[in-house]
mmCIF file of C-alpha atoms in Angstrom:
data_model
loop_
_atom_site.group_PDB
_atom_site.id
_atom_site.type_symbol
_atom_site.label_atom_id
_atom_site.label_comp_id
_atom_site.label_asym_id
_atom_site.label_seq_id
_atom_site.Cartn_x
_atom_site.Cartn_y
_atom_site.Cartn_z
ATOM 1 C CA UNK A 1 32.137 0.053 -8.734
ATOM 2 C CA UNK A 2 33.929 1.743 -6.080
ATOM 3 C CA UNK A 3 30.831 2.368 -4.080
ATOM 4 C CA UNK A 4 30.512 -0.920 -3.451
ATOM 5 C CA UNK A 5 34.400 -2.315 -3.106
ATOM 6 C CA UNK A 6 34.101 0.437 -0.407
ATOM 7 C CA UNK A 7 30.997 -0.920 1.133
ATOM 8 C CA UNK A 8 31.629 -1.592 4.830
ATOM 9 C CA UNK A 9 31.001 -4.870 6.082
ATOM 10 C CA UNK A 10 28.892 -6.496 8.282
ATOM 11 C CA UNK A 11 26.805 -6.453 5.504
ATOM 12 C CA UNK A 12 23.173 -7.939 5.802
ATOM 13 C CA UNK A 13 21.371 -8.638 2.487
ATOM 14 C CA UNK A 14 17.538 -7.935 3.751
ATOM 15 C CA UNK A 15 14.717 -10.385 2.072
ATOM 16 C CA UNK A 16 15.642 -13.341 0.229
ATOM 17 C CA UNK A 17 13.319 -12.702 -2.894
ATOM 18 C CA UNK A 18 14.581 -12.178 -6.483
ATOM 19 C CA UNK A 19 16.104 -8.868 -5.760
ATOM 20 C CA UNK A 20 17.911 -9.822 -2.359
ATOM 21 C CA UNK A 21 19.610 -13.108 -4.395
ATOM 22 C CA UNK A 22 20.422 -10.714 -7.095
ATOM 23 C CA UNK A 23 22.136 -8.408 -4.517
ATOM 24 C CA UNK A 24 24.016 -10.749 -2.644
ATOM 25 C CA UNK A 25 25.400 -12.662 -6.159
ATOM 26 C CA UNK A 26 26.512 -9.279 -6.758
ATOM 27 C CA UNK A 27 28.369 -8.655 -3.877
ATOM 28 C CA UNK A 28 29.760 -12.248 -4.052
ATOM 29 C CA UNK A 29 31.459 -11.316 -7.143
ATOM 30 C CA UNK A 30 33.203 -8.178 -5.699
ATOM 31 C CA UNK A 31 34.919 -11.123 -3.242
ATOM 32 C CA UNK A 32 33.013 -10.064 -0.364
ATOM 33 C CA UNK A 33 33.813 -13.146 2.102
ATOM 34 C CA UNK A 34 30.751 -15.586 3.887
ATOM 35 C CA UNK A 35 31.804 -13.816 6.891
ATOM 36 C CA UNK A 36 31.303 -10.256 5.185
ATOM 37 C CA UNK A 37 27.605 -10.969 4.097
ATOM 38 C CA UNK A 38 24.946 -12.173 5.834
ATOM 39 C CA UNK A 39 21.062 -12.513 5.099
ATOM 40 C CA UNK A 40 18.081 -11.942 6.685
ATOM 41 C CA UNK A 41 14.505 -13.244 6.176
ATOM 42 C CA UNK A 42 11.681 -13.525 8.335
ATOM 43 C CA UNK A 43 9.880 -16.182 6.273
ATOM 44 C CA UNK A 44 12.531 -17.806 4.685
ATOM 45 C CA UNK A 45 14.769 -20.934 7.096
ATOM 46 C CA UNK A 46 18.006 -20.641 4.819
ATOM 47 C CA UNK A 47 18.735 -17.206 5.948
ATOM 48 C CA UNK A 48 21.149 -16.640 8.311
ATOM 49 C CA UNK A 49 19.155 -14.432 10.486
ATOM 50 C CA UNK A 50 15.410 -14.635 11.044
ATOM 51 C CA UNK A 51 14.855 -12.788 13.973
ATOM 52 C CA UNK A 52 15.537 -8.672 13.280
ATOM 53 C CA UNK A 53 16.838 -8.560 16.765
ATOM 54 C CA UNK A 54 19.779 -11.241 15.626
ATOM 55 C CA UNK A 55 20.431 -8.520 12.789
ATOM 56 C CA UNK A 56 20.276 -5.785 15.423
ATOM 57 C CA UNK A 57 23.176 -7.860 17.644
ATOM 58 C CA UNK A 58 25.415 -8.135 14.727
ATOM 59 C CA UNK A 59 25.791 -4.299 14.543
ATOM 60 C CA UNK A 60 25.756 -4.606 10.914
ATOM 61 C CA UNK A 61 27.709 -1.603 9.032
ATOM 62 C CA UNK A 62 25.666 -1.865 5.676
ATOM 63 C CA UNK A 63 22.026 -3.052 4.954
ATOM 64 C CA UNK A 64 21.281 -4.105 1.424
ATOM 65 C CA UNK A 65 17.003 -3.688 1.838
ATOM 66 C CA UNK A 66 14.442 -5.641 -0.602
ATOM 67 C CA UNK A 67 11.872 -3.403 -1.717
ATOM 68 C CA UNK A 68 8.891 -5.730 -0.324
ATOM 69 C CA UNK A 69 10.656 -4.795 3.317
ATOM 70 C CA UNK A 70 9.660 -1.606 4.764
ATOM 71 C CA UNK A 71 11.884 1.224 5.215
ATOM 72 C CA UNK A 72 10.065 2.577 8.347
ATOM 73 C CA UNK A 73 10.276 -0.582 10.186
ATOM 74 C CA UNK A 74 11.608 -0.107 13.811
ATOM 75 C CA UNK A 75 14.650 -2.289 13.436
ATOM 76 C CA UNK A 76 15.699 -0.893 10.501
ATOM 77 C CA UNK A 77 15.375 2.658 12.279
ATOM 78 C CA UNK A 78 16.900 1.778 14.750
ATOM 79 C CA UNK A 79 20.077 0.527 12.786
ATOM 80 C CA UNK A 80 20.058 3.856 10.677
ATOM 81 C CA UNK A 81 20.022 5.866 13.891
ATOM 82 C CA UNK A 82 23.074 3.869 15.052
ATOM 83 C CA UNK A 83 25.014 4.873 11.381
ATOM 84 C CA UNK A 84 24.208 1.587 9.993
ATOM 85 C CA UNK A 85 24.601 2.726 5.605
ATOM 86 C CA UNK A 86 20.742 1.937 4.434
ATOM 87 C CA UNK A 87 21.397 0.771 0.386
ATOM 88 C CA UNK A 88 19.401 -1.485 -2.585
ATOM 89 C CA UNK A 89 19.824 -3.939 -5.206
ATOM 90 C CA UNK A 90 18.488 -1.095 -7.416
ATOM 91 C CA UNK A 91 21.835 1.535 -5.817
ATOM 92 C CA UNK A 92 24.001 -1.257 -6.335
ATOM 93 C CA UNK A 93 23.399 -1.829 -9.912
ATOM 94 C CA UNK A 94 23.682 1.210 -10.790
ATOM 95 C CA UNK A 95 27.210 1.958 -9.679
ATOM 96 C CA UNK A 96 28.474 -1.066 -12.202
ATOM 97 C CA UNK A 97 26.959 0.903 -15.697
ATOM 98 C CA UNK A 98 29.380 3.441 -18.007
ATOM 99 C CA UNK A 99 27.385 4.406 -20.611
ATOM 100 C CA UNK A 100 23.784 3.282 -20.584
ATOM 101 C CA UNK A 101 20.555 5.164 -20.337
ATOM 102 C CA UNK A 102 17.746 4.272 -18.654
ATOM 103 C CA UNK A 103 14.360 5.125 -18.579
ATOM 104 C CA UNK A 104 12.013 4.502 -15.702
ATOM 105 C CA UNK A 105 8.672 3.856 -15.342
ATOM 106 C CA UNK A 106 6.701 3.885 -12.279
ATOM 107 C CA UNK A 107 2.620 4.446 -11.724
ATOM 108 C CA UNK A 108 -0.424 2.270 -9.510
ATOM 109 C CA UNK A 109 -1.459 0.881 -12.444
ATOM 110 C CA UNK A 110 -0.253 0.504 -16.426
ATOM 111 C CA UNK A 111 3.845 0.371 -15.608
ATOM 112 C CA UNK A 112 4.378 -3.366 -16.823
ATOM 113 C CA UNK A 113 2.348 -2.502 -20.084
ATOM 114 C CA UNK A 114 4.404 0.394 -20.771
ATOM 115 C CA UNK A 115 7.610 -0.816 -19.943
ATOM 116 C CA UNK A 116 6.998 -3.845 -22.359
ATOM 117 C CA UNK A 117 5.788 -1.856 -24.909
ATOM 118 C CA UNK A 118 9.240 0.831 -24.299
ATOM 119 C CA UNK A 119 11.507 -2.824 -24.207
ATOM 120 C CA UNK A 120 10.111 -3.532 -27.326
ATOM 121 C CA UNK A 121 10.518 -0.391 -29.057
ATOM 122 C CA UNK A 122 14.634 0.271 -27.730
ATOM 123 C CA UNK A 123 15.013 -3.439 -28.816
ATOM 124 C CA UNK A 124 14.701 -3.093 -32.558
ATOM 125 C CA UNK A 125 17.859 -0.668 -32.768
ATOM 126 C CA UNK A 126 19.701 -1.786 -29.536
ATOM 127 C CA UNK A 127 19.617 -5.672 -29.503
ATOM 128 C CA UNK A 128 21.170 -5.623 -26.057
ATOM 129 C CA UNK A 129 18.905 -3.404 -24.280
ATOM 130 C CA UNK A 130 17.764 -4.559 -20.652
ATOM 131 C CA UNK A 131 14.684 -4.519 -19.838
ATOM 132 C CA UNK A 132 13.686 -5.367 -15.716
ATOM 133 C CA UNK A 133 13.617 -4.059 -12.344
ATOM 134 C CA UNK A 134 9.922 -4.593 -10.623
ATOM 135 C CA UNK A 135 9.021 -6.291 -14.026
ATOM 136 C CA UNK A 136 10.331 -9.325 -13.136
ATOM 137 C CA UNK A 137 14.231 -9.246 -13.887
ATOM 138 C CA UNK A 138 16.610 -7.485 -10.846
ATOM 139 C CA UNK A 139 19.230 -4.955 -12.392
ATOM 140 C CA UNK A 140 21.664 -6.186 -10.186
ATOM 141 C CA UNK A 141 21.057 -9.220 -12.412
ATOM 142 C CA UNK A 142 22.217 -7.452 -15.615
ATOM 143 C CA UNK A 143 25.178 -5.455 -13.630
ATOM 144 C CA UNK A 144 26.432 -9.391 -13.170
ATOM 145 C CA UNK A 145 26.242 -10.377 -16.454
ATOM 146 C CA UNK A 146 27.970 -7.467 -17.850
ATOM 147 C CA UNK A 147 30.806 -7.595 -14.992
ATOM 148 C CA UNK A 148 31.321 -11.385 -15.907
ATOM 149 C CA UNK A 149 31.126 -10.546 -19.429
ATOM 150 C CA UNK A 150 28.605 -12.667 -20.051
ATOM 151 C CA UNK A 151 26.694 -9.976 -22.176
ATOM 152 C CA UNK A 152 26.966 -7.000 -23.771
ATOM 153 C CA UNK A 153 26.319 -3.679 -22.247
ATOM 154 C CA UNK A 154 23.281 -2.249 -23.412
ATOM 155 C CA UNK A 155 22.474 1.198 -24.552
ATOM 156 C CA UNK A 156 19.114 1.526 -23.031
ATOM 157 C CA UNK A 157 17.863 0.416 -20.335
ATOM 158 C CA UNK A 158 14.150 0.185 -19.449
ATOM 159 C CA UNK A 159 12.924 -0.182 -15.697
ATOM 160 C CA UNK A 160 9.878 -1.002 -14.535
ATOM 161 C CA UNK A 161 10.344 0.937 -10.575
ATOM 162 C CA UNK A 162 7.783 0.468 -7.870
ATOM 163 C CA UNK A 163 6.745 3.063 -5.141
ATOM 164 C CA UNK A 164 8.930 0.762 -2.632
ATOM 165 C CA UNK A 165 12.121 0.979 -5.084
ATOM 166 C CA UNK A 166 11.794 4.850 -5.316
ATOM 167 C CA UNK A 167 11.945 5.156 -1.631
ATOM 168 C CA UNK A 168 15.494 3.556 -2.073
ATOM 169 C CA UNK A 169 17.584 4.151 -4.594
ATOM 170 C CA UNK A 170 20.632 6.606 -4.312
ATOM 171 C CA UNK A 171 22.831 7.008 -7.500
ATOM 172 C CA UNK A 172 20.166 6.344 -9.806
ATOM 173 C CA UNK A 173 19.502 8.679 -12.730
ATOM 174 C CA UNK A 174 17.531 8.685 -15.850
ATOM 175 C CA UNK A 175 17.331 9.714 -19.025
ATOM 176 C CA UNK A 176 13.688 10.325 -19.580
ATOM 177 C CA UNK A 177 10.724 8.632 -17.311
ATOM 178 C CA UNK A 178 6.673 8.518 -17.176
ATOM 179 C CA UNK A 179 3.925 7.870 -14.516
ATOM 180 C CA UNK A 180 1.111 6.071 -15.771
ATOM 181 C CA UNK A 181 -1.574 6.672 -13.353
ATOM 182 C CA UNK A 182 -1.592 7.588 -10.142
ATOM 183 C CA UNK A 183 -4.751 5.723 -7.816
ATOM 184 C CA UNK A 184 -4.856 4.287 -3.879
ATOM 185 C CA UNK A 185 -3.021 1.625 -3.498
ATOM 186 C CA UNK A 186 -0.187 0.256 -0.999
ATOM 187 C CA UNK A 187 -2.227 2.399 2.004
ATOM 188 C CA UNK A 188 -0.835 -0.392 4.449
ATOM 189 C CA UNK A 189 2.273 0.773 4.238
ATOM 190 C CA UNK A 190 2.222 4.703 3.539
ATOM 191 C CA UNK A 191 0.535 7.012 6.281
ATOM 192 C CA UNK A 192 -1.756 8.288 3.425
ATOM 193 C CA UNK A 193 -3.042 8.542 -0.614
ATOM 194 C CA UNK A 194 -0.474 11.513 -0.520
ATOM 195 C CA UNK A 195 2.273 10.103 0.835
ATOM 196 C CA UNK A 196 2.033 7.702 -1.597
ATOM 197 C CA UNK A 197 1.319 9.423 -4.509
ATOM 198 C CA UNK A 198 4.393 11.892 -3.444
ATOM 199 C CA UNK A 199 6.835 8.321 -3.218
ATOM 200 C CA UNK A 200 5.594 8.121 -7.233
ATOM 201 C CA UNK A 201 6.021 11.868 -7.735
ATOM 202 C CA UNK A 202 10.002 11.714 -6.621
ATOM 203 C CA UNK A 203 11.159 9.955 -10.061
ATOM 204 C CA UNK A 204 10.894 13.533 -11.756
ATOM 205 C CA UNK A 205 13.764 14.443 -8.752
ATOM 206 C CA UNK A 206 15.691 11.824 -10.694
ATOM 207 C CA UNK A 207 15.121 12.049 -14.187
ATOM 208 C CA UNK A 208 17.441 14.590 -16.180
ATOM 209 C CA UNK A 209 15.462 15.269 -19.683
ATOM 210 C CA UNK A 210 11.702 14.740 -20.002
ATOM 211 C CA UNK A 211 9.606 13.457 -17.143
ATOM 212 C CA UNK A 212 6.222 12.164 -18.960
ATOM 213 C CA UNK A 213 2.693 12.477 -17.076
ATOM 214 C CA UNK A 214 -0.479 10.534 -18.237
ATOM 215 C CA UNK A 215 -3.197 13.476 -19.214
ATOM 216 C CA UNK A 216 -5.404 12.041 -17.001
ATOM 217 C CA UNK A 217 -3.236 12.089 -14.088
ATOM 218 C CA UNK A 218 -5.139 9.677 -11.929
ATOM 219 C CA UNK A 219 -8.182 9.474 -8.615
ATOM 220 C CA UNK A 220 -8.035 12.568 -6.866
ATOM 221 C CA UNK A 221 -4.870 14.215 -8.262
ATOM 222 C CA UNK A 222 -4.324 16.516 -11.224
ATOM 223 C CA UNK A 223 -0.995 18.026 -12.764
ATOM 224 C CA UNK A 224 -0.319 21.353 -13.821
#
C-alpha cells in the first residue's frame, strides 16, 4: 500500500479500457485528488488528454500504462528517459494483498481454458478465490473490493497474464505458474517470434515454486 500512497503525482492513467478504469478507481480510493490523476486515450473523447504530446507537456511524474498500449512507443520513451516512474494496474494490485497466492498463467493459445479450469478447481476449498487479470476481470478490481471491504480476501488467486502484462509488472510474484503453448502471434508489436516467445518465457523469473511447461512446448521452440 505504501508503494502507491508514495506514488508521485502528475499521475496519467494510460488507456481507458477495463484495466485503466480499474487503475484509476484504485488510485481514487487512496484520495489521490482530480488534479493528481489524469487520463489519457487516443480513441476515447472523455479522457483528459488525447494527444501524447499533451501528456508529454504535463511532465507527468508517474504513468499508470494499459497493457493494449505499447511500452516501446516514442512518447512513452521519451517520458521514461526524462525519470517519468513507468507502472500497471497489474503492479498496483499487487501492493494491496497480505496473504494470497497466486498462480499465473500465460501462453499464445489455451490460457483462458486453463485458468477457468484452475478457478474452478481453488474454488471448491477457497470460496473467495479471485479469478481475473487478461480473463476478463482487472486485479486492481479485486484489490478495491478487499480495501473497501466489500469482500473477503482470497487465498488463491488465479491470473490469466498476457505477453503485454508480463512486460509490466514489478512486485508481482507467484506461487506456481504454466505456459500453455507457445506459437506466432502479436508480431506487430515485438521485433520477432523470439522476442515474443522470451516476453512469455519471463513468468518463470517471477514464479517462486514450480513453473509448469506444456510437453509439447509449441511452433518452433522446444524446452529442455
Amino acid at each position: 500500500k505504501e508503494y502507491i500512497k508514495n506514488l508521485q503525482t502528475p499521475i496519467v492513467i494510460v488507456g481507458l479500457g477495463k484495466s485503466g478504469h480499474a487503475a484509476l478507481n484504485l488510485l481514487k480510493h487512496f484520495n489521490f485528488s482530480s488534479n493528481d490523476l489524469k487520463t489519457f486515450d487516443a480513441k476515447d473523447p472523455l479522457a483528459d488528454f488525447n494527444q501524447p504530446l499533451d501528456v508529454i507537456d504535463l511532465k507527468p511524474k508517474t504513468l499508470v500504462v494499459s497493457p493494449g498500449v505499447p511500452l516501446q512507443s516514442d512518447w512513452i520513451q521519451t517520458l521514461k528517459s526524462r525519470g517519468t516512474h513507468i507502472t500497471s494496474e497489474i503492479s498496483l494490485a499487487v501492493t494491496t494483498l497480505e496473504k494470497e497466492k497466486i498462480i499465473g498463467v500465460t501462453g499464445a493459445v489455451g490460457k483462458s481454458t486453463t485458468v477457468s479450469i484452475l478457478g474452478a478447481g481453488v474454488t471448491s476449498f477457497d470460496s473467495n478465490a479471485f479469478v481475473g487479470g487478461n480473463l476478463g476481470i482487472p486485479f486492481c478490481e479485486y484489490a478495491l473490493q478487499t480495501l473497501k471491504q466489500v469482500r473477503t480476501r482470497a487465498q488463491w488467486v488465479i491470473l490469466e497474464l498476457s505477453s503485454y502484462q508480463l512486460e509490466n509488472c514489478k512486485n508481482l510474484q507467484l506461487q506456481s505458474s504454466a505456459i500453455t503453448y507457445l506459437t506466432a502471434n502479436h508480431l506487430e508489436r515485438y521485433s520477432s517470434i523470439e522476442e515474443y516467445y522470451l516476453t512469455k518465457l519471463s513468468i518463470a523469473k517471477i514464479t517462486l515454486q514450480s513453473c509448469f511447461l506444456n510437453a509439447h512446448g509449441g511452433d518452433n521452440i522446444s524446452f529442455s
